């Protein structure tokens, strides 16, 4: 059976259907995908059309501002087209396309609340957006039910709990950027922005804009320190790592508790952290739950220089948190 690529509601159609008889939802195109018509054609392969509007960029912007003037909240659906990322779709600039950024700036200047609903197939550079936009909902490229799922989150019927499976850089000069990189010979000291003759940049800090595993909620979660059942792990047996997670916000919500481990010294270079487990829990407002992870030698193994699958004695950092950077840490010794 052939895929029906156009058999789905747009975000506007989905939101309008969901709010029929409740809220008046208006629409304006606002801009084309990008100012360059030839670029847009390259980003819409296989005969798929984005129905490029032949009005000028200013005419599209003026229409959007006129519609926005009568709105209480603005949902700006921006980002990439489906063929703008993926195979044979490389980009040298990873920000929002030019006319889209101009539109977003103008919408923010109205003083109305703006929600950036971001469609993308790759991590984008969103420094300006992070600083200026009050809410960003990253929706990737959803399927035929995407409009309704997005609406559930926008209207508060679902509290978002998704976490990023990719690291978002501050700029393209940081790429490649990933959470489980190897350590360097001259690592930058923790908490420092720059130090001469260390592995860092002159113009931007090392940290990503959004780390692997990152994701916000309409509520907040607080983590206790890690309690290990024992600080040492012998040849056999296991160690239990426990944290208490508390929903400190006003709304019920789910949190993805993530376990990372770092082998501090190995016979070959080891990643600064590796995701070894996760547990999704639901907490009502004000509720606390304990989350435990069982650590065995198998979680500490890796392939050495001779391709033997080994767990080498030594110290390990056990890290638990809501993303790969914001973690609680405890030290475990493998005997």
CSV table of C-alpha atoms in Angstrom, one decimal, residues 11-224:
chain,number,residue,atom,x,y,z
A,11,UNK,CA,-1.2,22.1,12.5
A,12,UNK,CA,-3.7,24.8,11.8
A,13,UNK,CA,-6.4,22.4,10.7
A,14,UNK,CA,-5.7,20.1,13.7
A,15,UNK,CA,-5.9,22.9,16.3
A,16,UNK,CA,-9.0,24.4,14.7
A,17,UNK,CA,-10.7,21.0,14.8
A,18,UNK,CA,-9.7,20.5,18.4
A,19,UNK,CA,-11.0,23.9,19.5
A,20,UNK,CA,-14.1,24.0,17.4
A,21,UNK,CA,-16.8,26.0,19.3
A,22,UNK,CA,-14.4,26.9,22.1
A,23,UNK,CA,-11.6,29.1,20.7
A,24,UNK,CA,-11.4,31.1,17.5
A,25,UNK,CA,-8.1,30.1,15.7
A,26,UNK,CA,-6.9,32.4,12.9
A,27,UNK,CA,-4.1,31.8,10.4
A,28,UNK,CA,-1.6,33.6,8.3
A,29,UNK,CA,1.2,32.0,6.3
A,30,UNK,CA,3.7,34.6,7.5
A,31,UNK,CA,6.6,33.7,5.2
A,32,UNK,CA,7.8,31.1,2.7
A,33,UNK,CA,10.2,28.4,3.9
A,34,UNK,CA,13.1,30.6,2.9
A,35,UNK,CA,13.7,33.7,0.8
A,36,UNK,CA,15.6,32.0,-1.9
A,37,UNK,CA,13.1,30.3,-4.3
A,38,UNK,CA,15.8,28.0,-5.8
A,39,UNK,CA,16.8,26.9,-2.3
A,40,UNK,CA,13.2,26.1,-1.4
A,41,UNK,CA,12.9,24.0,-4.5
A,42,UNK,CA,16.0,22.0,-3.6
A,43,UNK,CA,14.5,21.5,-0.1
A,44,UNK,CA,11.2,20.0,-1.5
A,45,UNK,CA,12.2,17.0,-3.6
A,46,UNK,CA,10.2,14.2,-5.2
A,47,UNK,CA,7.5,16.5,-6.6
A,48,UNK,CA,6.3,17.7,-3.2
A,49,UNK,CA,5.3,21.3,-3.2
A,50,UNK,CA,5.2,23.8,-0.4
A,51,UNK,CA,2.9,26.0,-2.4
A,52,UNK,CA,5.3,28.9,-2.4
A,53,UNK,CA,3.5,32.2,-2.1
A,54,UNK,CA,4.4,34.7,-4.8
A,55,UNK,CA,3.6,37.7,-2.7
A,56,UNK,CA,6.6,39.7,-1.4
A,57,UNK,CA,8.2,38.9,2.0
A,58,UNK,CA,6.9,42.2,3.3
A,59,UNK,CA,3.3,41.4,2.1
A,60,UNK,CA,3.4,38.0,3.9
A,61,UNK,CA,4.8,39.6,7.0
A,62,UNK,CA,2.2,42.4,7.0
A,63,UNK,CA,-0.6,39.9,6.7
A,64,UNK,CA,0.8,37.9,9.7
A,65,UNK,CA,1.1,41.0,11.9
A,66,UNK,CA,-2.5,42.0,11.0
A,67,UNK,CA,-3.8,38.6,12.0
A,68,UNK,CA,-1.6,38.5,15.1
A,69,UNK,CA,-3.0,41.9,16.3
A,70,UNK,CA,-6.3,40.2,17.0
A,71,UNK,CA,-4.8,37.2,18.8
A,72,UNK,CA,-4.3,36.5,22.5
A,73,UNK,CA,-1.5,34.0,21.9
A,74,UNK,CA,0.6,33.4,18.8
A,75,UNK,CA,1.7,29.9,17.8
A,76,UNK,CA,4.6,30.3,15.3
A,77,UNK,CA,5.0,27.0,13.4
A,78,UNK,CA,8.5,27.4,11.9
A,79,UNK,CA,11.6,25.3,11.0
A,80,UNK,CA,12.6,23.0,8.3
A,81,UNK,CA,10.8,21.2,5.5
A,82,UNK,CA,10.8,17.4,5.5
A,83,UNK,CA,13.4,17.3,2.7
A,84,UNK,CA,15.6,20.0,4.2
A,85,UNK,CA,17.4,17.5,6.4
A,86,UNK,CA,18.4,13.9,6.0
A,87,UNK,CA,20.2,12.2,3.1
A,88,UNK,CA,21.8,14.6,0.6
A,89,UNK,CA,20.4,17.6,2.5
A,90,UNK,CA,23.4,19.1,4.3
A,91,UNK,CA,23.4,22.7,5.5
A,92,UNK,CA,26.2,25.0,6.4
A,93,UNK,CA,24.0,27.3,8.5
A,94,UNK,CA,21.7,25.6,11.1
A,95,UNK,CA,19.6,28.6,12.3
A,96,UNK,CA,16.0,29.3,11.3
A,97,UNK,CA,15.8,30.3,7.6
A,98,UNK,CA,16.1,34.0,7.0
A,99,UNK,CA,12.5,35.0,6.4
A,100,UNK,CA,11.3,32.8,9.2
A,101,UNK,CA,13.6,34.5,11.7
A,102,UNK,CA,12.4,37.9,10.5
A,103,UNK,CA,8.8,36.8,11.0
A,104,UNK,CA,9.6,35.5,14.5
A,105,UNK,CA,11.3,38.7,15.5
A,106,UNK,CA,8.3,40.8,14.3
A,107,UNK,CA,5.8,38.5,16.1
A,108,UNK,CA,7.7,38.9,19.4
A,109,UNK,CA,7.7,42.7,19.0
A,110,UNK,CA,3.9,42.7,19.2
A,111,UNK,CA,4.2,42.0,22.9
A,112,UNK,CA,1.8,39.0,22.6
A,113,UNK,CA,2.8,35.6,24.1
A,114,UNK,CA,4.6,33.6,21.4
A,115,UNK,CA,5.0,29.8,21.3
A,116,UNK,CA,7.6,28.7,18.8
A,117,UNK,CA,6.5,25.3,17.5
A,118,UNK,CA,9.7,24.0,15.9
A,119,UNK,CA,9.6,21.4,13.1
A,120,UNK,CA,13.0,20.0,12.4
A,121,UNK,CA,14.9,16.8,11.4
A,122,UNK,CA,18.2,17.8,13.1
A,123,UNK,CA,19.4,19.9,16.0
A,124,UNK,CA,19.3,23.6,15.1
A,125,UNK,CA,21.3,26.5,16.5
A,126,UNK,CA,18.7,28.4,18.6
A,127,UNK,CA,20.7,30.9,20.7
A,128,UNK,CA,18.7,33.9,19.8
A,129,UNK,CA,15.4,32.0,20.2
A,130,UNK,CA,16.5,30.6,23.6
A,131,UNK,CA,17.1,34.1,24.8
A,132,UNK,CA,14.0,35.8,23.4
A,133,UNK,CA,11.2,33.3,22.9
A,134,UNK,CA,9.2,32.5,26.1
A,135,UNK,CA,8.3,28.9,25.0
A,136,UNK,CA,9.8,26.5,22.4
A,137,UNK,CA,8.1,23.2,21.6
A,138,UNK,CA,10.4,21.0,19.5
A,139,UNK,CA,8.1,18.6,17.6
A,140,UNK,CA,10.5,17.1,15.1
A,141,UNK,CA,8.7,15.6,12.1
A,142,UNK,CA,5.6,13.9,13.4
A,143,UNK,CA,3.2,11.5,11.6
A,144,UNK,CA,-0.4,11.8,10.6
A,145,UNK,CA,-1.6,12.5,14.2
A,146,UNK,CA,1.1,15.1,14.9
A,147,UNK,CA,-1.3,18.1,14.8
A,148,UNK,CA,-3.5,16.6,17.5
A,149,UNK,CA,-0.5,15.5,19.7
A,150,UNK,CA,0.9,19.0,19.4
A,151,UNK,CA,-2.5,20.5,20.3
A,152,UNK,CA,-2.7,18.3,23.4
A,153,UNK,CA,0.6,19.9,24.7
A,154,UNK,CA,-0.2,23.4,23.6
A,155,UNK,CA,-3.6,23.4,25.3
A,156,UNK,CA,-2.3,21.8,28.5
A,157,UNK,CA,-4.1,18.5,28.2
A,158,UNK,CA,-0.8,16.7,28.2
A,159,UNK,CA,2.3,17.7,30.3
A,160,UNK,CA,5.3,17.2,28.0
A,161,UNK,CA,8.0,14.7,29.2
A,162,UNK,CA,10.0,14.0,26.1
A,163,UNK,CA,13.8,14.2,26.2
A,164,UNK,CA,16.3,15.1,23.5
A,165,UNK,CA,18.0,12.2,21.8
A,166,UNK,CA,20.5,14.6,20.2
A,167,UNK,CA,22.7,17.4,21.4
A,168,UNK,CA,21.8,20.9,20.3
A,169,UNK,CA,25.0,23.1,19.6
A,170,UNK,CA,25.3,26.8,20.2
A,171,UNK,CA,26.8,27.2,16.7
A,172,UNK,CA,28.0,25.0,13.9
A,173,UNK,CA,31.7,25.5,15.0
A,174,UNK,CA,31.0,23.2,17.9
A,175,UNK,CA,30.0,20.3,15.7
A,176,UNK,CA,30.6,17.4,16.1
A,177,UNK,CA,29.1,17.7,19.5
A,178,UNK,CA,27.7,14.7,21.5
A,179,UNK,CA,27.3,13.7,25.1
A,180,UNK,CA,29.5,10.6,25.2
A,181,UNK,CA,32.7,12.1,23.7
A,182,UNK,CA,36.1,11.0,24.8
A,183,UNK,CA,38.1,13.1,27.3
A,184,UNK,CA,40.8,15.4,26.0
A,185,UNK,CA,44.5,15.6,27.0
A,186,UNK,CA,43.9,19.0,28.5
A,187,UNK,CA,40.3,19.2,29.6
A,188,UNK,CA,38.8,22.4,30.8
A,189,UNK,CA,38.3,22.5,34.5
A,190,UNK,CA,34.7,22.1,35.6
A,191,UNK,CA,32.9,25.4,36.0
A,192,UNK,CA,35.4,27.4,33.9
A,193,UNK,CA,34.4,29.2,30.6
A,194,UNK,CA,38.0,29.6,29.2
A,195,UNK,CA,41.5,28.8,30.2
A,196,UNK,CA,44.6,29.2,28.0
A,197,UNK,CA,46.1,26.0,26.5
A,198,UNK,CA,43.0,24.0,27.4
A,199,UNK,CA,40.4,22.3,25.1
A,200,UNK,CA,38.1,25.3,24.7
A,201,UNK,CA,37.1,28.1,22.3
A,202,UNK,CA,37.9,31.8,22.4
A,203,UNK,CA,34.3,32.9,21.4
A,204,UNK,CA,31.9,30.4,23.0
A,205,UNK,CA,31.9,28.0,25.9
A,206,UNK,CA,32.2,24.3,25.4
A,207,UNK,CA,28.7,23.4,26.7
A,208,UNK,CA,25.9,22.8,24.2
A,209,UNK,CA,22.7,24.9,24.1
A,210,UNK,CA,20.6,21.8,25.0
A,211,UNK,CA,22.4,18.7,26.2
A,212,UNK,CA,21.5,15.1,25.3
A,213,UNK,CA,18.6,14.0,27.5
A,214,UNK,CA,17.3,17.5,28.0
A,215,UNK,CA,13.6,18.4,28.1
A,216,UNK,CA,11.3,20.7,30.1
A,217,UNK,CA,7.9,20.1,31.7
A,218,UNK,CA,5.1,22.3,32.9
A,219,UNK,CA,6.3,21.3,36.4
A,220,UNK,CA,9.7,21.0,38.1
A,221,UNK,CA,11.6,18.0,39.5
A,222,UNK,CA,14.2,17.9,42.2
A,223,UNK,CA,16.7,15.1,42.7
A,224,UNK,CA,18.2,14.0,46.0
